Short mmCIF file of C-alpha atoms in Angstrom, two decimals:
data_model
loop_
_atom_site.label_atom_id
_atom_site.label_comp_id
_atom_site.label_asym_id
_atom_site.label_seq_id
_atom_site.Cartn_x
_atom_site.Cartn_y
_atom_site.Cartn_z
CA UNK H 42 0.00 0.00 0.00
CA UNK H 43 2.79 2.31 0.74
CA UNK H 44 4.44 1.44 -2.43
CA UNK H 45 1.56 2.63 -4.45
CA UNK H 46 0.85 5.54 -2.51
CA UNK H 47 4.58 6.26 -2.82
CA UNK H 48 4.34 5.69 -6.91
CA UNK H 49 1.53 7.46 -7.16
CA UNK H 50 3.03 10.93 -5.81
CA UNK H 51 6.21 10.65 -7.43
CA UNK H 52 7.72 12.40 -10.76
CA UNK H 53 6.75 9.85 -13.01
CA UNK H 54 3.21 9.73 -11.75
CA UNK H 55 2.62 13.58 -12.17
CA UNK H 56 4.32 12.98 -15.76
CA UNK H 57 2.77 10.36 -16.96
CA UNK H 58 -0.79 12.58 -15.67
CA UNK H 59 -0.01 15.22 -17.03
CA UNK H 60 0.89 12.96 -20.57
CA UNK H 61 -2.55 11.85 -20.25
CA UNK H 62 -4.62 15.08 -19.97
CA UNK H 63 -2.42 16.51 -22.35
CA UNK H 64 -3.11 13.55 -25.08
CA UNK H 65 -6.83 14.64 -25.19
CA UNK H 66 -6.01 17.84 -26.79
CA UNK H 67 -3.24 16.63 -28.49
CA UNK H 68 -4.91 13.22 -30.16
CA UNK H 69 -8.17 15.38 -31.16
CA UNK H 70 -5.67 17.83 -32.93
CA UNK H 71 -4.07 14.98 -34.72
CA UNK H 72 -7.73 13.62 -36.13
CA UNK H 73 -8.46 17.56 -37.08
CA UNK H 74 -5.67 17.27 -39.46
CA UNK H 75 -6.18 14.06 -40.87
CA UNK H 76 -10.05 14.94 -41.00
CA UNK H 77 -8.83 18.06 -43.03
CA UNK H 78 -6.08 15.84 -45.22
CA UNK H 79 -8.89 13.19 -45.90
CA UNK H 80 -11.10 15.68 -47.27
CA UNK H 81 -8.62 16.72 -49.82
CA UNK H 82 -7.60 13.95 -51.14
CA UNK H 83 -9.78 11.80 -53.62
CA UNK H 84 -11.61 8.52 -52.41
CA UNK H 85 -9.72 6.59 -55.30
CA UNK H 86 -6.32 6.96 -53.68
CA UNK H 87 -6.98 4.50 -51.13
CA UNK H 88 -2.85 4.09 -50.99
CA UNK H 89 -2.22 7.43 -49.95
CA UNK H 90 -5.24 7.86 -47.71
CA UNK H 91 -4.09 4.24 -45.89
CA UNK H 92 -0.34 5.95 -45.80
CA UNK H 93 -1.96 9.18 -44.12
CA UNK H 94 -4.05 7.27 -41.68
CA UNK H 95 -1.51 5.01 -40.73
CA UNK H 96 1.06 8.03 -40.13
CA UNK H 97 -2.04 9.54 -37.96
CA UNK H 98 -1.90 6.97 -35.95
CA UNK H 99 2.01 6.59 -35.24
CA UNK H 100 1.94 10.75 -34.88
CA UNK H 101 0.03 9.83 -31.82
CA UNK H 102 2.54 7.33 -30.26
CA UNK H 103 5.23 9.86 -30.80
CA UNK H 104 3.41 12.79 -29.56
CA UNK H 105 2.43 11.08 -26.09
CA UNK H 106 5.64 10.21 -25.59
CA UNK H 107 7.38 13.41 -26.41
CA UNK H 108 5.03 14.74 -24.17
CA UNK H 109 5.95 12.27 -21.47
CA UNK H 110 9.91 12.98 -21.72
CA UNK H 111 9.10 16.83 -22.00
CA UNK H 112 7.14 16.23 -18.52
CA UNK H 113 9.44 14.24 -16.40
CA UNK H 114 11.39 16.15 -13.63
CA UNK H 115 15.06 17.43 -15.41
CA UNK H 116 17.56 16.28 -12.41
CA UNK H 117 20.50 17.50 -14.48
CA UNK H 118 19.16 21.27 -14.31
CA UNK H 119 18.70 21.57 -10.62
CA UNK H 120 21.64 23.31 -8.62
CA UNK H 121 22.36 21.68 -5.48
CA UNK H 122 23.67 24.60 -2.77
CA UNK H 123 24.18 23.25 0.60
CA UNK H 124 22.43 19.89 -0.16
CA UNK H 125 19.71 21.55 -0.59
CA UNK H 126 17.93 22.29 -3.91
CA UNK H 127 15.93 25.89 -4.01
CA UNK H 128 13.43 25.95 -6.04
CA UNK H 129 11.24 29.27 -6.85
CA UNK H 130 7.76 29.74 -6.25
CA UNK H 131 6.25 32.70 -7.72
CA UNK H 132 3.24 34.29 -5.94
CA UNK H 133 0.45 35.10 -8.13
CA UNK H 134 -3.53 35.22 -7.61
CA UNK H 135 -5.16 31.88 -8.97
CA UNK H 136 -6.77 32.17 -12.69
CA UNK H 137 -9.33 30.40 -13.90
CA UNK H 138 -6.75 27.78 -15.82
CA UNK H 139 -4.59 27.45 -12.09
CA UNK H 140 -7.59 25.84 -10.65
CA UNK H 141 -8.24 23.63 -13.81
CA UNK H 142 -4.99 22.32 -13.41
CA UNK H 143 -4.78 22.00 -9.63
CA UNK H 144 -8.41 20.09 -9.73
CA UNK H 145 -6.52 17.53 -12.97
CA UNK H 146 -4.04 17.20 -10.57
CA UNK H 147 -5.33 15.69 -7.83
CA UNK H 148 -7.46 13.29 -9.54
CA UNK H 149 -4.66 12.16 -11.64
CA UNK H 150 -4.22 9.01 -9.42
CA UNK H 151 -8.30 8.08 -10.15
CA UNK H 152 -7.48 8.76 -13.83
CA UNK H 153 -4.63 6.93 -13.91
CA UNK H 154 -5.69 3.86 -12.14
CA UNK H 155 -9.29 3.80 -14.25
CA UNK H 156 -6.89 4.20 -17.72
CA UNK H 157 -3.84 1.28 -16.33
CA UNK H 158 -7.25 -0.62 -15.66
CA UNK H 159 -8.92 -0.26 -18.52
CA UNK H 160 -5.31 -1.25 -20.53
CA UNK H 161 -5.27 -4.04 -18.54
CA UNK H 162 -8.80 -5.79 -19.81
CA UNK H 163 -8.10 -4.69 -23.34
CA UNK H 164 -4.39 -6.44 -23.49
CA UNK H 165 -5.93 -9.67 -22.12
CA UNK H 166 -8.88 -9.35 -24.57
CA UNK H 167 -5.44 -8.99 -27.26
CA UNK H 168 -4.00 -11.98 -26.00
CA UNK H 169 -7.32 -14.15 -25.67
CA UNK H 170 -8.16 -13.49 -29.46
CA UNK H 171 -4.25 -14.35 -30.35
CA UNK H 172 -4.80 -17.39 -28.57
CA UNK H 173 -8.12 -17.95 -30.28
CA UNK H 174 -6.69 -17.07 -33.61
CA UNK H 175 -4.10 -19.82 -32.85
CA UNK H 176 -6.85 -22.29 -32.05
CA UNK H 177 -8.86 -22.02 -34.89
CA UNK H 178 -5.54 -22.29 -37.17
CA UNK H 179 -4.83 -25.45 -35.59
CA UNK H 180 -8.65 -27.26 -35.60
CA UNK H 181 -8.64 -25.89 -39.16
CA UNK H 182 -9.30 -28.81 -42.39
CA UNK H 183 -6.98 -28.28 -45.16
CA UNK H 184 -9.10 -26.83 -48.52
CA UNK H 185 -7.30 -29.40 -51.26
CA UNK H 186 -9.30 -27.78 -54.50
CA UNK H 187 -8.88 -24.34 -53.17
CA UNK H 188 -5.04 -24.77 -52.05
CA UNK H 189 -4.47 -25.70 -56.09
CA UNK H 190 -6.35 -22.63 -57.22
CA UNK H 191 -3.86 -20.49 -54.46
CA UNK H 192 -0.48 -22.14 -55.53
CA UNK H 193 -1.54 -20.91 -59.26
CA UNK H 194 -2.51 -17.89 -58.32
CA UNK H 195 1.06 -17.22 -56.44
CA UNK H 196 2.79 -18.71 -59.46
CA UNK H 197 1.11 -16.17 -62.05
CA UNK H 198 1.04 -13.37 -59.84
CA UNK H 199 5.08 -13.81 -58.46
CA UNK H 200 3.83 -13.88 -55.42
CA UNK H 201 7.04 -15.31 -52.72
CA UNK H 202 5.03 -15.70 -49.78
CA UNK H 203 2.65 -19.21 -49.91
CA UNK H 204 -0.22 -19.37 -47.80
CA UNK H 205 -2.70 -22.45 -46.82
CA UNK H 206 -6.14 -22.63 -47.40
CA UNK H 207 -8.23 -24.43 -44.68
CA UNK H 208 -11.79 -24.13 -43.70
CA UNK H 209 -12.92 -24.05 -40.21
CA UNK H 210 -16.56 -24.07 -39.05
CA UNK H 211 -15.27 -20.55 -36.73
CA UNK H 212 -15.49 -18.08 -39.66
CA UNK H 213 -18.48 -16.56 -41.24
CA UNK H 214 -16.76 -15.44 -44.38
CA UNK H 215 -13.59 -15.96 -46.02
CA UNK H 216 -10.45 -14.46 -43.53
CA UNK H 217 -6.70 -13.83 -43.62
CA UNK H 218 -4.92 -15.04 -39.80
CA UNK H 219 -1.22 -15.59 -38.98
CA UNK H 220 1.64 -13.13 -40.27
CA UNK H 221 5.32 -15.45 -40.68
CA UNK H 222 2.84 -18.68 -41.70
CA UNK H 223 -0.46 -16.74 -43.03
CA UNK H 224 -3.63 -19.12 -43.63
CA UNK H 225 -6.47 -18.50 -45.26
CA UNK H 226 -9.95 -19.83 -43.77
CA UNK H 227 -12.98 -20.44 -45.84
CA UNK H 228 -16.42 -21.34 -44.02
CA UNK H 229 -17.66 -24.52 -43.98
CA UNK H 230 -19.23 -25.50 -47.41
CA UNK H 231 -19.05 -22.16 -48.71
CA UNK H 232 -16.96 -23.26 -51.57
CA UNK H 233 -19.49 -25.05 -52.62
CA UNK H 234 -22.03 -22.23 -53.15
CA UNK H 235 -19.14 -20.07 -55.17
CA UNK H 236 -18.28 -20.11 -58.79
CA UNK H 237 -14.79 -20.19 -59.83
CA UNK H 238 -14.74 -16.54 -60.61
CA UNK H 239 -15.70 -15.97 -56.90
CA UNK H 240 -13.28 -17.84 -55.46
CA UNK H 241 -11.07 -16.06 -57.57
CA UNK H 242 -11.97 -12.68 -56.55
CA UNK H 243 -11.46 -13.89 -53.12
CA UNK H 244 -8.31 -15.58 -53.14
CA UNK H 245 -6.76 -12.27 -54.79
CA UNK H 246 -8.19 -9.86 -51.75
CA UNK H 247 -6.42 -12.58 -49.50
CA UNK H 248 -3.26 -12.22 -51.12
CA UNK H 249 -3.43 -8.66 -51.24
CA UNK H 250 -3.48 -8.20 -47.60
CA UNK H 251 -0.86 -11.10 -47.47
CA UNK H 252 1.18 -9.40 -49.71
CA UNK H 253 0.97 -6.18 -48.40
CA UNK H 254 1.72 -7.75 -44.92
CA UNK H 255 -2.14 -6.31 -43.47
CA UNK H 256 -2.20 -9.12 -40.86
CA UNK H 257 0.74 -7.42 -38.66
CA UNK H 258 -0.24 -3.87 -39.49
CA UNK H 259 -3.62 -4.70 -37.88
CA UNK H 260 -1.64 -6.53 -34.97
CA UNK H 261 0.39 -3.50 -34.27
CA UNK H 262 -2.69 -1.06 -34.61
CA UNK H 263 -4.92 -3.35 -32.26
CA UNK H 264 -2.14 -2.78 -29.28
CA UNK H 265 -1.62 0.88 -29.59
CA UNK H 266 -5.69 0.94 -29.96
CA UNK H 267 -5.63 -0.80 -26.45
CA UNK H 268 -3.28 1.96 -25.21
CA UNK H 269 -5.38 5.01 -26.40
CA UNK H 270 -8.83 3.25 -26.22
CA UNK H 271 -9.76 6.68 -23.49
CA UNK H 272 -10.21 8.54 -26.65
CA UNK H 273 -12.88 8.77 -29.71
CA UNK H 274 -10.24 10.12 -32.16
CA UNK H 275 -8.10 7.35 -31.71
CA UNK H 276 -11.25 4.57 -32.78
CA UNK H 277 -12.52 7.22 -35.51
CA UNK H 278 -8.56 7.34 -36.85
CA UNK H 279 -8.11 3.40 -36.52
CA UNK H 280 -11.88 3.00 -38.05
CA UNK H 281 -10.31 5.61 -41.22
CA UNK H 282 -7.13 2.77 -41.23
CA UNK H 283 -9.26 -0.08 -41.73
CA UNK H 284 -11.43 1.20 -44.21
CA UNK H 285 -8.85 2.31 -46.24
CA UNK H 286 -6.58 -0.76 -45.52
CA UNK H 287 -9.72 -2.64 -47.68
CA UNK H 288 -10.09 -0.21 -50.48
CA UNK H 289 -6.28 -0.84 -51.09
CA UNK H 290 -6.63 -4.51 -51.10
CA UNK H 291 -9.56 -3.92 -53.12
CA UNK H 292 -7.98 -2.16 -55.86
CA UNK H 293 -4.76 -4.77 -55.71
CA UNK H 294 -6.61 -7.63 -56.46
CA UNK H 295 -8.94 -5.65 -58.92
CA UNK H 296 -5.88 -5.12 -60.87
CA UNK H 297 -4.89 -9.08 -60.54
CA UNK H 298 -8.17 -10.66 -61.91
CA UNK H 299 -9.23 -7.54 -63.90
CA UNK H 300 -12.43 -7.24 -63.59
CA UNK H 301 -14.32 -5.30 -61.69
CA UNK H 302 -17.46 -5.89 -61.89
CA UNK H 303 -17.39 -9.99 -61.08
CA UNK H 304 -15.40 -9.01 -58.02
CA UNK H 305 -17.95 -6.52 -56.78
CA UNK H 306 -20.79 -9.42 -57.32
CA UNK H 307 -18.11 -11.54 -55.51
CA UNK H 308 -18.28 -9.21 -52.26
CA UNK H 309 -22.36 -9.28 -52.83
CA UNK H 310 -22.35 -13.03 -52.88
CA UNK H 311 -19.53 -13.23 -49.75
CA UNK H 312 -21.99 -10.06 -48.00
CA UNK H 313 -25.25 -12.52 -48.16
CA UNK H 314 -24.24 -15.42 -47.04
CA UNK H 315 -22.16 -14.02 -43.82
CA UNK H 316 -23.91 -15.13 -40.58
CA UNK H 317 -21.77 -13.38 -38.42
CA UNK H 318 -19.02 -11.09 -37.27
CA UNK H 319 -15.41 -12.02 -38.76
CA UNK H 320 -12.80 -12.49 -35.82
CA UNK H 321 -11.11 -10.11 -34.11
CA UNK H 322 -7.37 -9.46 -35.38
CA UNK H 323 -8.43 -11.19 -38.68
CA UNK H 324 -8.26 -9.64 -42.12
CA UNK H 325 -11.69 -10.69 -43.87
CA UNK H 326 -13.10 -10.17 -47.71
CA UNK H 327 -16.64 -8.70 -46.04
CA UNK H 328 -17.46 -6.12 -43.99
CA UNK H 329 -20.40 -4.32 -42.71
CA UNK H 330 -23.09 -3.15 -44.25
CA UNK H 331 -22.49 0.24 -44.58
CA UNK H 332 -18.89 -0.31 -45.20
CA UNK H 333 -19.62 -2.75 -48.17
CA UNK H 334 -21.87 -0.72 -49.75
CA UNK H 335 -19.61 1.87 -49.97
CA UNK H 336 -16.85 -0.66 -51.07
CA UNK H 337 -19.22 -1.79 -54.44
CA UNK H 338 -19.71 1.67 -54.98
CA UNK H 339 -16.05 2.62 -55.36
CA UNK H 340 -15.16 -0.85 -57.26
CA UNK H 341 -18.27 0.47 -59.82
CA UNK H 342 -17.58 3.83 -59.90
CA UNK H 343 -20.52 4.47 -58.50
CA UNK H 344 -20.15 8.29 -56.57
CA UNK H 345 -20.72 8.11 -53.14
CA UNK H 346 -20.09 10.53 -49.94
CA UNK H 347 -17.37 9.19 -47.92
CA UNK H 348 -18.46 11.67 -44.25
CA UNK H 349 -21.40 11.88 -42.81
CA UNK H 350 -23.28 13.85 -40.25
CA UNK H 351 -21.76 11.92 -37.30
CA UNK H 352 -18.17 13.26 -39.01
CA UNK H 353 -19.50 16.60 -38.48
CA UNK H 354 -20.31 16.73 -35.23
CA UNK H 355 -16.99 14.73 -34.66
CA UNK H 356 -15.11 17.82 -36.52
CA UNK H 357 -16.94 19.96 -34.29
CA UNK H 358 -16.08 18.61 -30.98
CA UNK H 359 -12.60 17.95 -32.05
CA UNK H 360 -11.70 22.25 -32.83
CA UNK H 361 -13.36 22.66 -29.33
CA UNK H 362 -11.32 19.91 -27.35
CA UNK H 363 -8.29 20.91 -29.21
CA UNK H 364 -9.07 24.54 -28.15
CA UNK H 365 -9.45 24.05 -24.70
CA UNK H 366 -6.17 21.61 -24.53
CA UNK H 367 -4.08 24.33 -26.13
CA UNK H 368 -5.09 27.47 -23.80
CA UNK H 369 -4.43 24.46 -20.99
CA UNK H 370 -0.99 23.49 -22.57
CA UNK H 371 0.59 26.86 -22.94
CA UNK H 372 -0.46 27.44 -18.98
CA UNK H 373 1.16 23.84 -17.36
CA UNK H 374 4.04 23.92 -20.01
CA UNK H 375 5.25 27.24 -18.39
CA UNK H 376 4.34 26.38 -14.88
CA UNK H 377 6.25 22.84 -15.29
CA UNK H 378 9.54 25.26 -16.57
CA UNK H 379 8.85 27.61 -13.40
CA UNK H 380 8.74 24.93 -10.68
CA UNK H 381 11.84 23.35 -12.11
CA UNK H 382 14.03 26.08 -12.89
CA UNK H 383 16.81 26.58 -10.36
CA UNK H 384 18.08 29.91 -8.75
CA UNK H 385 21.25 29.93 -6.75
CA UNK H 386 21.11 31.72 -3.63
CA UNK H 387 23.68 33.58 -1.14
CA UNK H 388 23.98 32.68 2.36
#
C-alpha cells in the first residue's frame, strides 16, 4: 500500500498525468488534421489515404511520448547549494486555468488507475483473441481444391510468400490469420455455393493483404488501440485505417483478376451469405453493411459521400477539445519550466 501511494506521488506519476490530460487535446488535434487531409484527397487513392491514416496513428505514439519525456522532472538542471535544492515559487492570484490544473491534478491518481485498468482488460482481450486465432488455425481442415487454385494464383502473380487454405466451421466469411505462416480460412461449405470466378476474386483480396503484410499492421494497430482506447479520435482514426486498408486490397486484387465488376458481385455473394461477425485481429473479404456498400460503390464507380453527419459533429467537438487543450498546454508547459528552474542563492 505504501508502495503505491509512494508511486503514485512521485515524478513519473505527475508525468505520466499530465501525458494523459495533455493527449486529449493533443490526439483530437491529430484527427483535425487528418479529417482536413482526408477531405482533400480523392476517395480513389486509397494508398495514400491508408499511408496518411496510418502516419495519424504513429503521430500519436510519438506525440504522447514526447510529451511524457518533456514532462518528467530534469535532475540535471537543478543546482544543489548546501544539499539543498531551491526551487522558486512565484506568488500570483489563482486564474481560472490554475484551478483547472490544480483540480486535474489531484485526480490524476483516479485517472490513472481507471486508464492502467482499462489497458489491462483490453491487453488480455489482445491476447485471448491471439490465442483464439491460434486455435482455430490449428482445428482448421486443409481446402485441397482451393489450395491448387492459391499455388496458381502465387505462381502467375510472383507472389514469394505461400499461404494455406483451410476451412474451419469458426469463420463466417472468407479471412486472412497468422503473419510469418499466413492461412487462409474459408467457411464450412461455402466453396461449394461459389463459382470459380468468386473464389477467384477472393483468393486475390487474400493475397493482397498477405502481400501487403495487413495481418501485422492490424496486430500493431490493435495494441496501440488498447493503449489510447480513453479517446474517440483514436477509434474514428483506426476505423479511417481499416477502411482504407480494404479499399487498397480492393484495388490490388482488382488489378490481378481484372475485372471489376465480377469481383464486386463476388463481395455481394460473400456479404449474403455471412452469418456473423469475422474475428477479431483477422483480415476478412466482407465487412459491414455500410462499409460494403460503400466498397461496391467505389469498385463500380458508383459516386458516393465518404463523411457523414456523425463526421460533423466529430469535426466539431474535435476544434473545441483541441481549443481548450491548447489554452491548458501553454499554462502547465510554463508552470512545469517555473517549478523546475533553479536559482542559486547567497547565504
Amino acid at each position: 500500500m505504501n508502495l503505491t501511494t509512494h508511486w503514485m506521488q512521485s515524478d513519473w506519476c505527475k508525468a505520466l498525468g499530465w501525458t494523459f490530460v495533455h493527449s486529449l487535446w493533443q490526439i483530437a488535434a491529430i484527427g483535425l488534421l487528418l479529417y482536413i487531409i482526408l477531405r482533400l484527397i480523392p476517395g480513389r487513392s486509397a494508398h495514400i489515404r491508408y499511408t496518411i491514416s496510418t502516419m495519424a496513428i504513429w503521430m500519436i505514439v510519438i506525440t504522447v511520448l514526447s510529451t511524457f519525456i518533456i514532462m518528467l522532472p530534469n535532475s540535471n538542471s537543478v543546482t544543489e547549494i548546501s544539499g539543498q535544492v531551491i526551487l522558486v515559487k512565484i506568488a500570483e492570484a489563482y486564474t481560472l486555468t490554475d484551478r483547472i490544473s490544480m483540480w486535474l491534478e489531484n485526480r490524476m491518481p483516479m485517472m490513472l488507475s481507471i486508464w492502467f485498468g482499462g489497458v489491462i482488460i483490453l491487453m488480455l482481450r489482445l491476447a485471448f483473441s491471439l490465442l483464439w486465432v491460434q486455435y482455430m488455425r490449428s482445428v482448421a481442415a486443409p481446402l485441397i481444391p482451393v489450395q491448387n487454385i492459391v499455388n496458381d494464383l502465387i505462381h502467375r502473380l510472383q507472389i514469394r510468400i505461400k499461404p494455406l487454405v483451410s476451412e474451419s466451421g469458426y469463420v463466417s466469411s472468407p479471412v486472412t490469420i497468422g503473419h510469418i505462416k499466413p492461412v487462409i480460412l474459408f467457411p464450412i461449405g461455402i466453396i461449394n455455393q461459389l463459382n470459380p470466378q468468386e473464389v477467384e476474386a477472393i483468393l486475390t483480396h487474400e493475397l493482397a493483404h498477405i502481400v501487403r503484410r495487413d495481418y501485422l499492421s492490424n496486430l500493431i494497430q490493435s495494441f496501440i488501440e488498447t493503449i489510447f482506447y480513453y479517446h474517440p479520435v483514436t477509434w474514428w482514426i483506426s476505423n479511417k485505417v481499416r477502411t482504407e486498408r480494404e479499399n487498397r486490397a480492393d484495388d490490388l486484387a482488382i488489378s490481378w483478376c481484372g475485372d471489376h465488376v465480377g469481383y464486386a458481385k463476388a463481395l455481394i455473394t460473400v456479404q449474403e451469405m455471412e452469418l456473423g461477425n469475422a474475428p477479431s485481429l483477422s483480415i476478412g473479404f466482407a465487412s459491414g453493411k455500410g462499409a460494403m456498400l460503400a466498397r461496391i460503390q467505389r469498385i463500380l464507380h458508383i459516386p458516393y459521400k465518404n463523411h457523414n453527419q456523425m463526421e460533423k459533429t466529430v469535426l466539431i467537438s474535435l476544434c473545441s477539445l483541441f481549443f481548450l487543450g491548447f489554452t491548458l498546454n501553454s499554462h502547465t508547459i510554463q508552470d512545469q519550466k517555473m517549478k523546475r528552474l533553479p536559482h542559486r542563492q547567497k547565504l
